[in-house]
Amino acid sequence: MAKTKSAWSKPASEALRATKKTSLAEFNTRATPGFSGDSNQAAELLTERGAVFAALQEKLYANGRSGGNRSVLLVLQGMDTSGKGGIVRHVIRAADPSGIDHTSFGVPTEEEKRHHYLWRINRALPAAGQIGVFDRSHYEDVLVVRVHNLVPPEVWGARYDEINGFERDLVDGGTTVIKVALVISHDEQRDRLAERLDRPDKYWKFNPGDIDERKLWPAYQEAYQAVFDRTSTDYAPWYLVPADHKWFSRLAVTELLIGALEAMELDWPPADFDVEAEKKRLAQS
Ligand code: AMP
Ligand code: MG
């Protein structure tokens, strides 16, 4: 325990948080900021810290069941193959599924297109006591939408401030918002797409459109940079997680969740009945 703990020189939330200087172009996608351990140590820690995450999640759930208003929203963004699904399978799985509210956001449906872009987001927000997990999110409305000119620049341009206001309201309502960008290199994406084409058990993850998107890599980098520059706020900061090493990105997101839940300083809800009286009643039953 002592050995593994010291593998972090500073909290993941400090080591990974976007700053005014954050430059995606200069970002090292193979680095392990704040963490000095190797892949073996990370795997061991993922199990150990997954249990810590699960215990904290249960406390959040218990509070929600007892009238508390707190919840968590984990927003996962990243290029194709960056490992968003893997976070759900390998990090979130430590928690009790009853307390997890997972939503993937794809191309808007006909019904969704008839509404404001935040309509489907609002419908998927976590209730009190829940951890909402968004695999893609409202940020697609300033990423894919911007890159493909799906709406005019003045329309997507107004969305950054609107998103900030939306998240401000969320936080004021008791939701802790954790925004994670899984950042892989262009080369790593090629290797991961190649693997999807080499392995029959991975064909289902491959979409020929992913290669078209890959050709737009520089435009996506620019759109992501704008997201970090304009929507990383004090109340809902972005965390840039180097994701070429899955063992690091999974451990890092576990730590971000633990940090956020610990900061809530939740207690177990007190009994809303007379414990001694109930013990007596039980003994007599
Ligand atoms: P996947 O995450 O692999 O299931 O792919 C989902 C696809 O939906 C991605 O190509 C996204 O770019 C796309 N998508 C998500 N949100 C939007 C949106 N608001 N407008 C257009 N495309 C979107
Ligand atoms: Mg995909």
CSV table of N, CA and C in Angstrom, one decimal, residues 1-7 44-45 48-49 52:
chain,number,residue,atom,x,y,z
A,1,MET,N,0.8,-1.2,0.0
A,1,MET,CA,0.0,0.0,0.0
A,1,MET,C,0.9,1.3,0.0
A,2,ALA,N,1.8,1.3,0.9
A,2,ALA,CA,2.7,2.5,1.0
A,2,ALA,C,3.5,2.6,-0.3
A,3,LYS,N,4.0,1.5,-0.8
A,3,LYS,CA,4.8,1.5,-2.0
A,3,LYS,C,3.9,2.1,-3.2
A,4,THR,N,2.7,1.5,-3.3
A,4,THR,CA,1.9,1.9,-4.4
A,4,THR,C,1.5,3.4,-4.3
A,5,LYS,N,1.1,3.8,-3.1
A,5,LYS,CA,0.6,5.2,-2.9
A,5,LYS,C,1.7,6.2,-3.4
A,6,SER,N,2.9,5.9,-3.1
A,6,SER,CA,4.0,6.8,-3.4
A,6,SER,C,4.3,6.9,-4.9
A,7,ALA,N,3.7,6.0,-5.7
A,7,ALA,CA,3.9,6.1,-7.1
A,7,ALA,C,3.3,7.3,-7.7
A,44,GLU,N,-1.9,-3.4,-10.6
A,44,GLU,CA,-2.1,-3.8,-9.2
A,44,GLU,C,-2.9,-2.6,-8.6
A,45,LEU,N,-2.5,-1.4,-8.8
A,45,LEU,CA,-3.1,-0.3,-8.2
A,45,LEU,C,-4.6,-0.1,-8.7
A,48,GLU,N,-6.7,-2.2,-6.5
A,48,GLU,CA,-6.8,-1.6,-5.2
A,48,GLU,C,-7.6,-0.3,-5.1
A,49,ARG,N,-7.3,0.5,-6.1
A,49,ARG,CA,-8.0,1.8,-6.1
A,49,ARG,C,-9.4,1.7,-6.6
A,52,VAL,N,-11.5,1.3,-3.7
A,52,VAL,CA,-11.7,2.6,-3.0
A,52,VAL,C,-12.8,3.4,-3.7
